[in-house]
Coordinates of C-alpha atoms in Angstrom, one line a residue:
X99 CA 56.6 206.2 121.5
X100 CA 56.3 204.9 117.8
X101 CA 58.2 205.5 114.6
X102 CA 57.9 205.6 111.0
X103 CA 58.3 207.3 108.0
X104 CA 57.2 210.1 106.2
X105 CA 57.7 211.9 103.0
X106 CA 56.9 215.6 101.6
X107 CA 54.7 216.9 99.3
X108 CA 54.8 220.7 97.2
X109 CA 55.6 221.9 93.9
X110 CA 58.8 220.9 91.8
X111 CA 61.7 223.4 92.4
X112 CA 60.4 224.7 95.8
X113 CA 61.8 223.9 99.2
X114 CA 58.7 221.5 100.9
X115 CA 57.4 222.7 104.1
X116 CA 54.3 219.6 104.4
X117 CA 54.9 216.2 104.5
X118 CA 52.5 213.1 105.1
X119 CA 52.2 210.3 106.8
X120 CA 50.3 207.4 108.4
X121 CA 48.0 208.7 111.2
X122 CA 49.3 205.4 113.6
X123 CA 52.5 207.3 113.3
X124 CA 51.6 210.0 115.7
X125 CA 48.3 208.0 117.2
X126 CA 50.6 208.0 120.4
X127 CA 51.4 211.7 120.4
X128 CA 48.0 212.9 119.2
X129 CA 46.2 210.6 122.2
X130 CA 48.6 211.8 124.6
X131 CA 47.9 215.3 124.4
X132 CA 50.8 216.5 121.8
X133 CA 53.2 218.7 123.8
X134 CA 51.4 218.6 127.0
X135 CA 52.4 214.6 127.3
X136 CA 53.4 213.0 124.3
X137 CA 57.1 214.8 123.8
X138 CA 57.9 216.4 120.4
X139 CA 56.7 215.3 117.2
X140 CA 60.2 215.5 115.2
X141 CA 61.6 214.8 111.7
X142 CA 65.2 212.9 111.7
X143 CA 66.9 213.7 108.4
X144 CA 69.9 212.2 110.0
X145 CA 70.9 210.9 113.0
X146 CA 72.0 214.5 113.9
X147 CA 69.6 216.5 112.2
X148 CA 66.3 216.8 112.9
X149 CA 63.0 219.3 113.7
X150 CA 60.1 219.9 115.0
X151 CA 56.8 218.6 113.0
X152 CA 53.6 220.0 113.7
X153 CA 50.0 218.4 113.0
X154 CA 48.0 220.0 110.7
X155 CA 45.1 217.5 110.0
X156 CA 44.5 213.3 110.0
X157 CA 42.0 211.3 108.7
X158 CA 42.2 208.3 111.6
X159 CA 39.8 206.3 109.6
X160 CA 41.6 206.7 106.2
X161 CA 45.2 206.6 108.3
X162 CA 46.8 209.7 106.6
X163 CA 48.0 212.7 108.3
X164 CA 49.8 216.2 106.9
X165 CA 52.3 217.4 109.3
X166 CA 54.7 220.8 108.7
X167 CA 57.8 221.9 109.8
X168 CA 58.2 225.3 110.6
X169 CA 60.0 226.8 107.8
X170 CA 60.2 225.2 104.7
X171 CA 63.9 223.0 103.9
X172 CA 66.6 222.5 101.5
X173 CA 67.1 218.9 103.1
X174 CA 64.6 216.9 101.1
X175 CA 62.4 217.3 97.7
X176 CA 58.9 216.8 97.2
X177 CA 57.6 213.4 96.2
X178 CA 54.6 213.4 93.1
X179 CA 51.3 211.9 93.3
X180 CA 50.1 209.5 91.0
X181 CA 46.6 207.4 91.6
X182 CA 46.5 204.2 91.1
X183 CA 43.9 201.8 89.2
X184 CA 43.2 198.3 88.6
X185 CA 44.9 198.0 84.9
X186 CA 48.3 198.5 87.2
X187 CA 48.1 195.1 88.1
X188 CA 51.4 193.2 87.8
X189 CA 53.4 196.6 87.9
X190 CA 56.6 196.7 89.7
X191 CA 56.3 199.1 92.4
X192 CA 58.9 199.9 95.7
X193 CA 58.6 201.0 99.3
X194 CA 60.7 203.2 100.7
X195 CA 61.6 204.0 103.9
X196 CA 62.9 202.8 107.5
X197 CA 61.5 199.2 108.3
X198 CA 62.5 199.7 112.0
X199 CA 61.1 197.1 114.2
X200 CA 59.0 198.0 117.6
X201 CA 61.8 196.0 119.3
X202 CA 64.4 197.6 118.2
X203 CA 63.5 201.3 118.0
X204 CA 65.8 202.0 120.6
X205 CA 69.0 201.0 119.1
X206 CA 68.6 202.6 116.1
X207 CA 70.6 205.3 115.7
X208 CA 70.9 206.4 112.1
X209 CA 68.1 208.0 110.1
X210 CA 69.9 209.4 107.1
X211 CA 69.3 209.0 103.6
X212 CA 71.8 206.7 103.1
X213 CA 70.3 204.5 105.7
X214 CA 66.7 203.9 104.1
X215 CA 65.9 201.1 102.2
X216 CA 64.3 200.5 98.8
X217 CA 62.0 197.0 98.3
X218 CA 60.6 196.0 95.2
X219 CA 57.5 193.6 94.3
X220 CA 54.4 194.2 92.1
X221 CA 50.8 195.5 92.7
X222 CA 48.7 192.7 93.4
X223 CA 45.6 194.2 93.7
X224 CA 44.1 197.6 93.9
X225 CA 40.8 197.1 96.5
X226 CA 38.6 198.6 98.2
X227 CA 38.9 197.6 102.3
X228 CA 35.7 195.8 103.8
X229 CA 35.0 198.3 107.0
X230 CA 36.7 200.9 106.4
X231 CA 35.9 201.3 102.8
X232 CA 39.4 203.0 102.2
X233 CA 41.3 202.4 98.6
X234 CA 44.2 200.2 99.0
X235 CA 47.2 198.7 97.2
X236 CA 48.0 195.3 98.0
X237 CA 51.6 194.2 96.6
X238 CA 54.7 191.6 97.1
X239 CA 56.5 194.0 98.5
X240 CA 58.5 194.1 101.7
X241 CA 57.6 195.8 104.9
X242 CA 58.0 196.1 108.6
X243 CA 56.7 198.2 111.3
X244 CA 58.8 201.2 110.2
X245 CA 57.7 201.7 107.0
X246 CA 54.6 203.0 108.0
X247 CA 53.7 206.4 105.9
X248 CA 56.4 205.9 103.7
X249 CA 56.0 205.8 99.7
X250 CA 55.2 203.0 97.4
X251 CA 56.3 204.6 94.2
X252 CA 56.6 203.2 90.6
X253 CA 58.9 203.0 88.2
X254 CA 58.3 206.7 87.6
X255 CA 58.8 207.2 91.7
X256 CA 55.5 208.6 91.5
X257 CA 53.7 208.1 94.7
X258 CA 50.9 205.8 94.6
X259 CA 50.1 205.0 98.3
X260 CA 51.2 205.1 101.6
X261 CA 52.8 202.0 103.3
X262 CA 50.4 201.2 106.0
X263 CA 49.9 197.5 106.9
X264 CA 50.6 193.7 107.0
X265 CA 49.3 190.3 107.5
X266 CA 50.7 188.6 110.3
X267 CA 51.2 184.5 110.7
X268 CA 50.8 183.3 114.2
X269 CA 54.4 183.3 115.5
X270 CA 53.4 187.5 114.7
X271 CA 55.8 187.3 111.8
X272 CA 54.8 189.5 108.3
X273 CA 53.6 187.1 105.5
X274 CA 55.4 187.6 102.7
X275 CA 53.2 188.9 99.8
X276 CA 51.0 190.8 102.9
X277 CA 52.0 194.3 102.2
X278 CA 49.2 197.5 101.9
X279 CA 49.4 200.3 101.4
X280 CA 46.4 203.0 101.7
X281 CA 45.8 204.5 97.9
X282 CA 47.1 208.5 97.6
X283 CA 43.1 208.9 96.7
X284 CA 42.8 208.8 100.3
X285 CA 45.8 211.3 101.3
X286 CA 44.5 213.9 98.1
X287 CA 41.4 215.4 100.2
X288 CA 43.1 216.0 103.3
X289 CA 45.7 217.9 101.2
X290 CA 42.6 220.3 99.5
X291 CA 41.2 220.7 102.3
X292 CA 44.1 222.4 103.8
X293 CA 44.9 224.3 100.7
X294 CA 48.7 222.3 100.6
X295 CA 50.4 222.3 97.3
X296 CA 51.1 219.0 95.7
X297 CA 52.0 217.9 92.4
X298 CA 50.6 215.1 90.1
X299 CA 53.0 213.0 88.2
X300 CA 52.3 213.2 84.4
X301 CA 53.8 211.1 81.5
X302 CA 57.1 211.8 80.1
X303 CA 58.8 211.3 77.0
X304 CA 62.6 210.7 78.9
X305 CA 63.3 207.0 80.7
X306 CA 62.1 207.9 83.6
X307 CA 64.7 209.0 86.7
X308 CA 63.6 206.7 89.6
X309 CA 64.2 203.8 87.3
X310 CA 67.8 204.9 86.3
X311 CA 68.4 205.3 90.2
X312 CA 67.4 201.7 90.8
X313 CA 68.8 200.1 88.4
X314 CA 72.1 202.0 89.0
X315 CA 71.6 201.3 93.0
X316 CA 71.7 205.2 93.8
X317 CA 69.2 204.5 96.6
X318 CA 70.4 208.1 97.7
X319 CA 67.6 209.7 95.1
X320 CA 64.4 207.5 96.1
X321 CA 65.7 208.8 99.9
X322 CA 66.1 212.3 99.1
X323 CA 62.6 212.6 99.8
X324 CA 62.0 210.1 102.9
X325 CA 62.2 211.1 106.2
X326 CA 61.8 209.3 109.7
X327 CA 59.0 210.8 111.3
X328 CA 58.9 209.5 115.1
X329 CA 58.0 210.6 118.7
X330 CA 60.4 211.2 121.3
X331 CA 59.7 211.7 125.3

């Protein structure tokens, strides 16, 4: 199987029911057949609670996906949207989520909120991908395998991509500096086409709440909103 990490989407104030991710997450699942081979798709919001995630839609060539759970929950809040552009160059930015190595998937036992991890860096670059021709973020942040499809958010913890890939040396080791991240341009039109409710972060007047968090090491707030998204058989 595979694992990463996902986060949800909807309005402010309403229990989320969607949540997104990279399509790699669930390649394994989807090419397997879903439930006729590849187990049960299923969100871990600790290491004792978790559901069922269903596939709504993927983009394999973008590498977003929208998954639901059956009933909307009270366990996690919806994540913003923010797209980003060049002039963000320079701008501190973190990933969140569970940077679980392939190797060691199996011993991991703990999925909570309190268990994620927050890295920081700055945006690098904001590209365009030769081949695929996908919008990505390129930034000094940190990131392992299970990362993938969790947030890069700013300052604001407004969402500006989805944690998706790194550069490796030979030895197969991440080079630091490597990390990108697929732009939420790309995540945006699978969620319209499917009618989902997101919401757009906007400027504010208050010192913005992710950055209190941070700063105060209340890593239990950028979490609130992650999950582990991974497939079991």
């Amino acid at each position: 199987g595979s694992i990463g990490t996902g986060f949800f989407v909807g309005k402010e104030g309403e229990e989320p029911q969607y949540l997104v991710t990279n399509y790699h997450v669930l390649e394994y699942y989807v090419d397997a057949g879903k439930s006729a081979g590849g187990g049960t798709l299923v969100a871990f919001f600790d290491s004792d609670t978790y559901e069922e995630v269903f596939v709504v839609d993927y983009d394999e060539e973008m590498d977003v996906a929208v998954l639901r759970l059956a009933s909307p929950t009270s366990l996690r809040k919806p994540l913003k949207l923010r797209v980003p552009t060049e002039d963000m160059v320079g701008d501190p930015v973190y990933a969140i989520g569970y940077p679980t190595t392939s190797e060691s998937v199996g011993s991991v036992s703990s999925f909570g909120i309190n268990d994620a991890t927050v890295t920081d860096g700055v945006i690098s670059r904001v590209v365009v991908q030769s081949g695929s021709g996908r919008r990505v973020i390129h930034s000094t942040v940190t990131t392992h395998g299970g990362n993938s499809g969790g947030p890069l958010v700013d300052e604001n913890g407004a969402v500006l991509g989805l944690n998706t890939f790194n550069y490796l040396d030979e030895t197969g080791s991440v080079i630091d500096g490597s990390s990108y991240a697929v732009s939420v341009e790309e995540l945006i039109p699978l969620l319209d086409s499917n009618h989902i409710s997101y919401e757009m972060w906007a400027q504010q007047g208050s010192v913005p709440a992710m950055w209190i968090a941070i700063g105060a090491g209340a890593v239990v707030v950028l979490a609130a909103v992650i999950i582990a998204v991974a497939v079991s058989s």
